[in-house]
Each structure stands twice: as C-alpha cells, then as structure tokens.
XYZ file of C-alpha atoms in Angstrom:
631
model
C 84.813 107.789 42.556
C 83.621 110.670 40.091
C 80.440 110.969 42.275
C 82.407 111.418 45.437
C 84.850 113.871 43.921
C 81.985 115.894 42.600
C 80.127 115.956 45.878
C 83.157 116.910 47.860
C 83.980 119.658 45.228
C 80.418 121.087 45.738
C 80.865 121.083 49.576
C 84.248 122.670 49.284
C 82.903 125.347 47.121
C 79.914 126.096 49.314
C 82.127 126.211 52.346
C 84.475 128.495 50.596
C 81.751 131.089 50.041
C 79.757 130.553 53.301
C 79.471 133.675 55.466
C 78.447 132.495 58.892
C 78.091 136.026 60.299
C 74.252 136.028 59.418
C 72.989 132.975 61.118
C 70.069 133.676 63.395
C 68.843 136.986 61.680
C 65.728 135.404 59.973
C 62.880 134.162 62.203
C 62.463 130.767 60.491
C 66.039 129.622 61.259
C 66.232 131.479 64.346
C 63.164 129.640 65.917
C 64.254 126.174 64.767
C 67.686 126.819 66.313
C 66.026 128.192 69.637
C 64.002 125.028 69.881
C 67.187 123.083 69.698
C 68.863 125.085 72.356
C 65.719 124.677 74.430
C 65.934 120.875 74.117
C 69.628 120.855 75.141
C 69.307 123.272 78.070
C 65.994 122.446 79.507
C 64.643 119.279 77.757
C 61.754 121.148 76.537
C 60.618 122.845 73.398
C 59.313 126.220 74.596
C 60.471 129.819 73.994
C 59.878 132.971 75.432
C 56.610 134.760 74.602
C 56.562 138.130 72.933
C 60.155 138.325 71.684
C 59.920 136.493 68.432
C 57.518 135.606 65.585
C 56.437 132.285 67.606
C 53.160 130.963 68.758
C 52.061 131.483 72.452
C 50.717 128.469 74.475
C 48.344 128.259 77.297
C 51.132 127.377 79.551
C 52.760 130.763 79.521
C 55.415 130.262 76.902
C 55.621 129.961 73.045
C 56.788 127.528 70.459
C 58.150 127.415 67.072
C 55.781 127.268 64.130
C 58.214 125.417 61.969
C 58.929 121.740 61.365
C 60.902 119.766 63.953
C 63.265 117.812 61.937
C 65.819 120.645 61.591
C 65.545 121.532 65.218
C 66.346 117.946 66.140
C 69.297 117.838 63.745
C 70.604 121.085 65.192
C 70.769 119.808 68.712
C 74.516 118.517 68.536
C 75.350 122.004 67.423
C 73.407 123.518 70.321
C 75.074 121.078 72.673
C 78.683 122.023 71.610
C 78.165 125.738 71.087
C 78.563 126.833 74.681
C 81.870 125.171 74.777
C 83.024 126.934 71.622
C 81.581 130.286 72.984
C 83.433 129.853 76.208
C 86.834 129.183 74.537
C 86.492 131.277 71.310
C 84.389 134.333 72.293
C 80.934 135.566 71.467
C 79.521 134.626 68.122
C 82.223 132.025 67.616
C 79.844 129.206 67.413
C 77.740 130.516 64.448
C 79.243 128.043 61.944
C 78.126 124.955 64.051
C 74.512 125.944 62.961
C 75.390 125.844 59.230
C 76.698 122.395 59.271
C 73.185 120.864 58.927
C 72.089 122.685 55.795
C 75.604 122.475 54.357
C 75.649 118.667 54.723
C 72.024 118.338 53.623
C 72.542 120.313 50.360
C 75.721 117.689 49.838
C 73.506 114.685 50.785
C 70.806 115.945 48.258
C 73.420 116.328 45.637
C 74.979 112.871 46.096
C 71.498 111.279 46.135
C 70.794 113.101 42.747
C 74.105 111.958 41.286
C 73.664 108.164 42.562
C 70.111 108.112 41.203
C 71.416 109.387 37.742
C 73.984 106.648 37.911
C 71.280 103.915 38.686
C 69.480 105.185 35.578
C 72.346 104.761 33.339
C 74.067 108.126 33.453
C 77.744 108.459 32.557
C 80.376 110.343 34.442
C 79.691 113.640 32.772
C 75.995 113.456 33.483
C 76.547 112.380 36.833
C 78.762 115.405 37.638
C 75.991 117.546 36.091
C 73.316 115.985 38.199
C 75.312 116.657 41.317
C 76.032 120.413 40.285
C 72.312 120.852 39.193
C 71.212 119.743 42.462
C 73.300 122.077 44.362
C 75.496 125.169 43.301
C 73.847 125.149 39.770
C 70.441 125.759 41.446
C 68.712 127.937 43.820
C 69.171 125.196 46.414
C 72.941 125.760 46.649
C 72.495 129.161 48.320
C 70.408 127.467 51.260
C 73.528 125.749 52.415
C 74.510 128.986 54.077
C 70.957 129.720 55.299
C 69.555 128.038 58.493
C 66.243 127.346 56.820
C 64.790 123.802 56.582
C 64.858 123.596 52.729
C 68.260 121.570 52.564
C 66.767 118.873 55.038
C 63.593 118.695 52.945
C 65.645 118.225 49.870
C 67.809 115.729 51.358
C 64.894 113.590 52.612
C 62.987 113.764 49.280
C 66.047 112.970 47.226
C 67.252 110.115 49.423
C 63.780 108.762 49.427
C 63.295 108.587 45.666
C 66.927 106.943 45.474
C 65.981 104.292 48.084
C 62.647 103.602 46.304
C 64.339 103.097 42.940
C 66.927 100.877 44.454
C 64.369 98.736 46.373
C 62.255 98.491 42.947
C 65.282 97.317 41.011
C 66.575 94.886 43.578
C 65.878 91.222 43.128
C 66.406 89.986 46.614
C 67.564 92.675 49.415
C 64.813 95.117 48.712
C 63.197 95.428 52.155
C 66.040 97.621 53.530
C 65.866 100.204 50.803
C 61.962 100.290 50.971
C 62.365 100.914 54.613
C 64.763 103.686 54.099
C 62.480 105.239 51.532
C 59.581 105.228 54.038
C 61.766 106.765 56.717
C 62.945 109.576 54.255
C 59.345 110.295 53.522
C 58.501 110.643 57.281
C 61.570 112.886 57.749
C 60.428 115.166 55.058
C 57.138 115.423 56.822
C 58.747 116.156 60.130
C 60.796 118.936 58.467
C 57.731 120.472 56.799
C 54.166 119.584 57.544
C 52.811 120.369 54.005
C 55.202 117.841 52.390
C 52.694 115.268 53.558
C 51.018 115.860 50.305
C 54.141 115.777 48.137
C 56.681 113.440 49.822
C 54.487 110.099 49.362
C 55.124 110.402 45.643
C 58.885 109.406 45.992
C 57.439 105.937 46.794
C 55.844 105.703 43.389
C 58.821 103.395 42.014
C 57.663 100.722 44.621
C 54.378 100.319 42.769
C 54.648 97.647 40.247
C 51.315 97.083 38.510
C 52.605 93.700 37.329
C 53.759 92.499 40.880
C 50.916 93.319 43.178
C 52.157 91.159 46.047
C 55.672 92.788 45.924
C 54.056 96.134 45.695
C 52.311 95.580 48.985
C 55.178 94.075 50.688
C 57.333 97.096 49.672
C 54.692 99.607 50.754
C 54.231 97.934 54.161
C 58.062 97.973 54.663
C 58.010 101.783 53.611
C 55.219 102.214 56.082
C 57.228 100.747 58.708
C 60.093 103.036 57.972
C 57.784 106.093 57.940
C 56.081 105.122 61.292
C 58.429 106.445 63.728
C 59.063 110.103 62.136
C 55.399 110.273 61.316
C 54.534 109.379 65.008
C 57.141 112.058 66.172
C 55.666 114.486 63.623
C 51.957 113.966 65.106
C 53.252 114.236 68.603
C 55.196 117.444 68.109
C 52.115 118.785 66.447
C 49.891 117.915 69.163
C 52.305 119.021 72.000
C 52.927 122.368 70.354
C 49.533 123.393 68.778
C 46.850 120.880 70.175
C 46.056 119.806 66.591
C 47.628 118.444 63.391
C 48.830 121.155 61.025
C 48.474 123.819 63.602
C 51.569 125.707 62.967
C 50.000 128.219 60.741
C 46.774 129.290 62.378
C 46.343 132.534 60.783
C 47.842 131.619 57.247
C 45.485 131.792 54.117
C 45.366 130.599 50.708
C 44.149 133.854 49.279
C 46.385 134.513 46.403
C 45.093 134.078 42.920
C 46.040 130.420 41.846
C 46.644 131.119 38.418
C 48.809 134.263 39.030
C 50.992 132.297 41.619
C 51.203 129.273 39.215
C 52.707 131.306 36.270
C 54.903 133.371 38.648
C 56.441 130.399 40.401
C 57.330 128.761 37.031
C 58.139 131.565 34.604
C 57.432 134.840 36.418
C 60.231 137.442 36.133
C 61.160 137.385 40.089
C 60.556 133.873 41.188
C 60.066 131.668 38.167
C 61.801 128.479 38.389
C 62.875 128.210 34.843
C 64.973 131.470 35.111
C 66.725 130.183 38.063
C 66.965 126.636 36.901
C 66.647 126.340 33.119
C 67.535 122.515 33.414
C 63.560 122.258 34.234
C 63.194 122.144 30.412
C 65.598 119.061 30.313
C 63.614 117.356 32.972
C 60.403 117.775 30.945
C 62.229 116.846 27.872
C 63.306 113.540 29.447
C 59.703 112.349 29.850
C 59.868 111.275 26.098
C 61.989 108.343 27.112
C 59.003 106.676 28.793
C 55.985 108.132 26.995
C 53.080 105.756 26.782
C 54.627 103.640 29.497
C 54.674 105.579 32.747
C 54.360 102.899 35.226
C 56.123 100.194 33.093
C 59.738 100.454 34.831
C 61.082 101.863 38.098
C 62.881 104.544 36.111
C 59.466 105.714 34.479
C 57.820 105.680 37.861
C 60.649 107.570 39.405
C 60.412 110.255 36.848
C 56.667 110.563 37.385
C 57.186 110.497 41.112
C 59.733 113.466 40.917
C 57.230 115.403 38.771
C 54.389 114.803 41.294
C 56.613 116.123 44.096
C 57.226 119.292 42.156
C 53.498 119.640 40.885
C 52.324 119.046 44.488
C 54.460 121.704 45.981
C 53.768 124.148 43.094
C 49.991 123.567 43.543
C 50.018 124.251 47.064
C 52.395 127.258 46.955
C 50.542 128.940 43.952
C 47.561 129.758 46.099
C 49.331 130.489 49.157
C 49.341 134.280 50.426
C 53.077 134.137 50.466
C 53.793 132.200 47.425
C 57.028 134.031 46.956
C 58.449 132.562 50.163
C 59.648 135.979 51.044
C 63.445 135.522 52.270
C 65.714 133.360 50.286
C 66.936 133.108 46.740
C 64.526 131.785 44.142
C 61.159 130.186 44.485
C 61.760 129.136 48.088
C 58.559 126.950 48.532
C 59.404 124.394 45.748
C 63.436 124.304 45.703
C 63.459 121.242 47.742
C 62.136 119.174 44.586
C 65.132 120.153 42.487
C 67.525 117.499 43.412
C 64.961 114.862 42.338
C 64.452 116.769 38.985
C 68.229 116.977 38.527
C 68.732 113.431 38.412
C 66.417 113.091 35.276
C 67.396 116.259 33.650
C 70.734 114.867 32.721
C 69.147 111.998 31.009
C 67.539 114.201 28.417
C 68.291 113.143 24.833
C 70.643 116.000 24.101
C 74.377 116.006 23.110
C 76.783 116.073 25.965
C 77.759 119.621 25.049
C 74.349 120.930 25.481
C 74.034 119.126 28.798
C 77.282 120.869 29.945
C 76.182 124.196 28.667
C 72.919 124.281 30.421
C 74.592 123.295 33.584
C 76.991 126.160 33.092
C 74.044 128.413 32.342
C 72.312 127.236 35.612
C 75.417 127.881 37.652
C 75.791 131.470 36.186
C 72.361 132.158 37.287
C 72.830 131.090 40.901
C 76.100 132.708 41.566
C 74.763 135.922 42.983
C 73.670 134.658 46.317
C 76.869 132.940 46.861
C 78.491 136.333 46.495
C 76.058 138.423 48.302
C 74.347 136.466 51.124
C 70.624 136.590 51.078
C 70.070 137.459 54.652
C 71.105 141.134 54.600
C 68.919 141.634 51.438
C 66.080 140.354 53.293
C 66.855 142.507 56.401
C 66.949 145.562 54.205
C 63.789 144.920 52.410
C 61.938 144.105 55.607
C 63.161 147.361 57.308
C 61.939 149.408 54.643
C 58.375 151.301 54.760
C 55.768 148.739 54.418
C 53.524 149.658 51.530
C 49.935 150.632 52.131
C 47.109 148.394 50.971
C 43.287 148.717 50.643
C 41.407 147.779 53.838
C 39.325 145.489 51.514
C 42.339 143.193 50.891
C 43.702 143.258 54.308
C 41.874 139.921 55.290
C 44.031 138.268 52.454
C 47.094 138.249 54.738
C 47.990 136.882 58.178
C 48.517 139.198 61.145
C 52.159 138.889 60.957
C 52.417 140.115 57.245
C 50.589 143.227 57.764
C 50.922 146.441 59.957
C 49.512 149.780 59.939
C 50.818 153.488 59.326
C 50.661 156.139 62.078
C 47.265 157.145 60.731
C 45.927 153.673 60.970
C 46.014 152.751 57.158
C 46.932 149.032 56.665
C 50.127 147.985 55.256
C 51.666 144.821 53.977
C 55.150 143.098 54.010
C 57.243 144.739 51.121
C 57.881 141.273 49.506
C 54.123 140.968 48.614
C 54.507 143.946 46.397
C 58.129 143.702 45.191
C 57.979 140.129 44.102
C 55.640 141.243 41.092
C 57.764 144.221 40.251
C 60.268 143.361 37.310
C 62.728 146.025 38.343
C 62.922 144.341 41.751
C 64.238 141.114 40.227
C 66.819 139.365 42.504
C 69.664 139.439 40.164
C 69.639 143.194 39.878
C 68.806 143.778 43.519
C 71.603 141.445 44.777
C 74.285 143.010 42.534
C 73.137 146.541 43.625
C 73.104 145.505 47.250
C 76.678 143.959 47.005
C 77.997 147.137 45.212
C 76.646 149.665 47.633
C 77.783 147.608 50.620
C 81.289 148.350 49.599
C 80.557 152.160 50.141
C 81.663 153.970 53.304
C 79.072 154.273 55.865
C 77.819 157.736 55.105
C 77.712 156.987 51.141
C 75.877 153.700 52.043
C 73.290 155.376 54.112
C 72.488 157.621 51.089
C 72.625 154.791 48.461
C 70.061 152.532 50.423
C 67.550 155.230 49.745
C 67.480 154.360 45.937
C 67.094 150.656 45.334
C 66.658 149.551 41.700
C 62.838 149.734 42.064
C 62.813 153.263 43.147
C 61.250 154.560 39.933
C 58.263 151.995 40.058
C 57.589 151.791 43.946
C 58.791 154.970 45.659
C 56.533 154.041 48.500
C 58.896 151.229 49.264
C 61.994 153.298 49.748
C 63.404 155.367 52.533
C 62.274 159.197 52.604
C 65.257 159.884 54.887
C 68.472 157.807 55.249
C 69.228 155.592 58.158
C 72.015 156.901 60.536
C 75.446 155.442 59.196
C 75.795 152.957 61.961
C 72.286 151.568 61.346
C 72.882 151.524 57.609
C 76.041 149.447 58.187
C 74.371 147.009 60.520
C 71.815 146.244 57.745
C 74.289 146.104 54.998
C 77.514 144.927 56.471
C 80.632 145.285 54.310
C 81.335 142.089 52.372
C 84.229 139.995 53.559
C 86.080 136.932 52.454
C 83.976 134.359 54.297
C 84.242 130.770 54.585
C 82.281 128.301 56.696
C 83.952 128.183 59.943
C 85.364 131.664 59.944
C 83.398 132.409 63.171
C 85.604 129.784 65.002
C 88.527 132.349 64.618
C 86.466 134.690 67.015
C 85.230 136.809 64.196
C 81.584 135.849 64.193
C 80.119 138.509 66.459
C 78.770 140.750 67.164
C 76.650 140.983 63.918
C 74.722 137.855 64.916
C 75.055 135.733 67.930
C 72.467 133.057 67.553
C 73.385 130.774 70.272
C 73.709 133.603 72.804
C 70.341 134.866 71.801
C 68.753 131.619 72.147
C 70.113 131.200 75.506
C 68.949 134.452 76.626
C 65.673 133.562 75.190
C 65.676 130.546 77.755
C 66.424 132.967 80.564
C 63.358 135.296 79.694
C 61.116 132.184 79.287
C 62.125 130.852 82.747
C 61.348 134.169 84.439
C 58.032 134.385 82.455
C 57.084 130.770 83.753
C 58.305 131.823 87.273
C 61.158 129.106 87.257
C 63.528 131.406 88.996
C 66.056 128.810 89.908
C 66.423 127.891 86.216
C 66.567 131.566 85.241
C 69.290 132.325 87.775
C 71.318 129.518 86.559
C 70.977 130.214 82.933
C 71.411 133.850 83.194
C 74.552 133.331 85.074
C 76.002 131.230 82.393
C 74.821 133.870 79.764
C 76.623 136.563 81.565
C 79.753 134.631 81.828
C 79.863 133.718 78.107
C 79.290 137.312 77.085
C 78.726 140.181 79.580
C 76.581 142.378 77.377
C 73.923 144.743 78.692
C 70.857 142.708 77.916
C 72.376 139.676 79.715
C 73.386 141.530 82.723
C 69.813 142.981 83.081
C 68.181 139.669 82.906
C 70.652 138.318 85.339
C 69.898 141.359 87.735
C 66.143 140.554 87.107
C 66.738 137.011 88.120
C 68.662 138.018 91.298
C 65.873 140.557 91.990
C 63.057 137.889 91.803
C 64.778 135.662 94.202
C 65.625 138.517 96.678
C 69.299 138.650 96.318
C 69.789 142.420 96.282
C 73.426 142.323 97.596
C 74.606 139.886 94.909
C 72.847 142.268 92.284
C 74.686 145.220 93.603
C 78.037 143.230 93.339
C 77.211 142.473 89.849
C 76.205 145.927 89.008
C 79.455 147.296 90.246
C 81.527 144.786 88.301
C 80.108 145.831 84.800
C 82.041 147.975 82.524
C 80.598 151.521 81.999
C 79.513 150.608 78.444
C 77.496 147.687 79.707
C 75.934 149.485 82.632
C 74.640 152.082 79.978
C 72.307 149.611 78.489
C 68.679 150.988 79.188
C 67.353 147.594 80.481
C 69.536 147.910 83.217
C 67.988 151.183 84.344
C 64.642 149.598 84.312
C 65.651 146.738 86.389
C 67.173 149.131 88.851
C 63.998 151.074 88.875
C 62.143 147.823 89.857
C 64.644 147.357 92.572
C 63.753 150.900 93.985
C 60.088 150.319 93.452
C 60.495 147.020 95.626
C 62.188 149.192 98.301
C 59.714 152.037 98.141
C 62.109 154.541 96.744
C 59.525 156.195 94.549
C 61.554 159.309 93.541
C 64.540 157.198 92.575
C 62.437 154.531 90.672
C 60.775 157.258 88.674
C 63.984 158.946 87.825
C 65.615 155.741 86.544
C 62.623 154.724 84.492
C 62.261 158.244 82.969
C 65.936 158.273 82.015
C 65.362 155.330 79.545
C 61.588 155.625 78.735
C 62.174 156.863 74.988
C 63.989 153.511 74.567
C 60.847 151.363 75.029
C 58.017 152.771 72.835
C 54.740 150.921 72.969
C 55.557 149.317 76.269
C 54.259 149.780 79.796
C 57.141 151.922 80.619
C 55.376 155.161 79.608
C 52.329 154.241 81.553
C 54.310 153.341 84.611
C 55.734 156.996 84.697
C 52.285 158.305 85.621
C 50.897 155.290 87.616
C 51.378 154.516 91.421
C 54.205 152.175 92.163
C 51.755 149.616 93.048
C 50.279 149.458 89.669
C 53.600 148.952 87.832
C 54.006 145.581 86.060
C 55.928 143.251 88.597
C 58.438 141.999 86.243
C 61.019 143.210 83.693
C 59.339 141.257 81.081
C 55.954 142.725 81.495
C 57.223 146.179 81.856
C 59.201 146.096 78.614
C 57.365 143.895 76.333
C 56.155 145.179 73.092
C 54.181 143.654 70.314
C 56.754 142.233 67.889
C 56.756 142.112 64.115
C 59.142 140.108 62.369
C 61.340 143.139 61.222
C 64.646 141.255 61.840
C 66.338 144.475 62.976
C 64.620 147.165 64.586
C 65.854 150.040 62.441
C 63.916 153.384 62.140
C 61.714 153.706 59.310
C-alpha cells in the first residue's frame, strides 16, 4: 500500500508540473515520434529526407537513428492523435506523446521501491527509494521529455527486480527469469549501446553454489530476451544495413579521463551534484564486502553498479559525453532507479536518509519549474563557437558548422558544459526569470546569459526580434500533463501534425502520389496552415489536378495564402504551363525566404532546368538547430 501511494504521488506530482507545449522540438524525441506516426499511417518506418536530423537510405527516404522501443510504445498515441486533433484543434494531442515517458518513470520508481522492499527496506526507505528513482533525481525531469531515457530506466529496473525475484524464489522462478531477460532485450531495443550494460541486471541469477539452477535461469532469461533482441537486430538491418549502424559518424574522441571525472563530480554534469544519494549507494556495499556473489542481494548490488560503470565508461570517451539536451548526465541517468533501491539500504539513521532524499529533491526541482526544451532551444540557436581546424575531426558532421568565412564551429554544448558559470542550476533559474519579461525586455535579456563574461563568443551580438525571442523563450504558464487537450497545445509545437506532414513529403519524394494526395488532404483538414496547403497543392500539381488546386487556393484565408511555399508551388504550376514571366515573378517574390536552396539558381536558369518538384527546389542542408532563428 505504501509503495502504491508513493508511486501515485510521484506520477501526480510529475503530471502537475508537465508542460506539453514542447513535445517535438528536439530531434531525438521528434524522430522517434515520427517513426511511430509512419508505422500507424503507412506501416513503414521511413521519414522524409533533408527535413530532420535523420539518416538517408538508398531507397530515397530516411530513418531515425534512435532506438525503436520508444517508437513502438508511442504507436497508440500516434493512432489516437488524429482523432484528438480533429475534435480538439491543432496541437491538442501533444500530451499523448508524454504518456510513455511519464508512465515509464513511474514504472522505474515502482520497481526501485519494490526491489528495496524485497531487500528488507521499511516503509520510510521504500518511499525514499521511489522518490530517489524519480523526482529526487535527474530522471524525474525526463517524464516530460519525449526521450528514451525513461523507457531505458524502466526496462533496467524491472529487469533487476525480476532477476532478484527469480533468484530468491524456491519454486516458481522461471517466469521472473523470463521477464528479466525480456527487460534486458527491451533495454537494448530502446538503446543499442545498452547491450553492454543491460546484461548486468541478470547477475542475481548467477549462483556459484547452484550451477544447474544458474544455467536453467539464464536459459529462461535468454528465451525472454530472444524476441526483443531479434526485433532489435531486424530493425538495425532494415534501417542501417548493419548492427550498431545508427551512429555512422559518431566518435569516441573525448579524453576519457576528462569525461570520467566530469560525469561523476564535474560542476555541470557530475552525477553526485544532481544525485548525492550516489554516496549512499556506494556506502551500502559494506553490507556485502568480501561476499559479492554469496546472496542474490549482493549480486544485485554488483549488477546495479556494473550497469552504472558500463554506461559511465562508454559515455566518458564519447564526443558528446554531456548528452547535450536534457537535465543532468543524460547518458547515465537510466541507471539511477537501480541505484536508488540500494541507496536506501545504507547503514545510516532514518533521519539521514530522509535528509539526503530532501537534498536530492531540491537539486532536481529546477527542470520541473523550467522545462529543459526551451533552454536547449536557446543554446542551440546561439552563435556556435569557433574551433581549430585540427580538432574538427573529433566531432561528427551534425555537431559542427562553419562561419561565413569558412572557420569551423562546434555545437555550443561542447564548450558550455565545461564552463562553471554555465552550470544548469544558474542557467535554468536565469532563463525562467527572463522568460517572465515582456517581449522587448526579453530580447535584450537573452543577449546576456550567465556565462557572458567567460564566453562572450557564445552570446548574441544583436538581439533577436521580440517575436523570435518569445518563440524561443515562451512565457511560463501553469502547466499540467493533458493541458493541450483543452485546445491550448499549439501553435508552439505540433508534433503529430509535423509528423503527418513529414509523411506527405516522404510520399512525394518517393513518387507515391496517391499516398501523398490522401495524407496531404487529411493534413490540411486537421490544420489548414500555409505549409500543409502548399504540400497539398504540390500533390495536386503532381497528379495533374490543376482545377482542384485552384479551388483549394481560393478557399484559403489570406494569412494562409501568404506562406512563401505556396508561391513556390504556384511558380511550378506556371512553369508547367509555360508561363515563364509569371513563374519567375512568383519565385522572385519569395526567394529571400529560401537561402541555400535551388530557388536562387532557378531565377537565372531556363525553366527547363528548374528542379521538377517542390522538395528539390526548396530543400536545404539541415542542422539540428531546432528553431531557425537568426544568429
């Protein structure tokens, strides 16, 4: 009963602070959701090329780089979303795509509390375990982010709980062993690199004194893992043509020693600052010193420690050891629920345990007050700092750029995460404060972040226009999970509508014009914005239905008709009809809205040399800058 009440309290607290406006503004979550929408709409996993931070395939489309487990779990939300959008308005389905991470954090916390109970924890310790696995840790903030970390954490925590249950059972142990293996497989399906860390949760099944039972338990665990691991391998091959193909340009080029200390005790991402209970977890080891494999509890502690060490060892040398977006040491937070179950068993007085839990809660309140996504959006849209050409090869293509003079630049997180004045507590508090200012004052304030004195090159030389500043730093509101269902989710972010439009573009790129026509008609019906109307016009143009396109154009409101993409489509219509003067005039009227595309070249080329489709005419190389604000 105590465990259930504690988990319910955590879920209610996270729901009460959840702001669902921001779903879909960061590439990781956006791509996983787009994969879910692709599966529900077309039965395929492909996305459009050139429109997001995705990997192109030889067939002409692209795929998400990220684990498939979260996308598969998001399919129910993707299926329900169009009905909600149709009845409640654009952006109303935002909250649906937070149900998976929200429930996954709750499940991870429940597993931590249940494991603590199995290991002899009393009511107070069980409640502390639930809190330390959720809102009293960095993981709590991921309940309102569409990342895969909550799914990873839930799979690992359930896996360890099931393994301990199987090891302690005297008769019915096969079922829990199978569940433990299933959880390991799901963890790998959520993130490929967990194939190194996740098997450690099976350590409680290995009993040196009962070899026959050990092999039987591992066999049942293997049976449980078989299906998700087969799915993982299949999706890897379908998407990338090889295992571990999701990060073709990533590198392990960061100094391992530097990354190691920064992930544990560094001022900006060190786990001990976000989660002081790590000290209690280490202290708990004294209960089993000299007998690490003697009991299921001892082996479970060792398994939890190995999960953390494996993730830490991998992340320390990774170029993006900081994880960029997200609160805390993102690449290792999924191990926290496993550690929480043992931290509450440390040989300390109850008052000390409660005190540490309160300190951990206070350390992680800020991302519940100030949502992490606008902060990440702000940082990514600042000037990217210059780096030496000699160190450019350390970074993947998507993490670098160049100035107008050709000097290489790097994503700001790479620099700011080693600057003490850019520590997240200070930055989030500053961002929350300035977000309350009026638009003009906000534009000025965003020019002076906390690190201005240390890294002036990662600040704005001129302020953004007030409207752009407000888009990047929306005014805080009383948010709660499900508020978008009241019709207040858009237009800040509309993840389902964007994903559906992505499928329209993909269908046109692949020449599946019947699919493009049907999907674009649905998209315009749900939200008749200018971009959706332009792609529906393009679909009608491609199938030769000019009269229907004219009817659609006449039905559009003036504000929608003013979208620059529509003039590009109309220019293509006139190009098809041989109306050169009008085609060039239409294209010229919006050319400045499409820098770095074929639009500028088309103005001086013969009509016969124009790209034949809207996609080819307007596509530009994309970096994951989240919002295309001027720099």
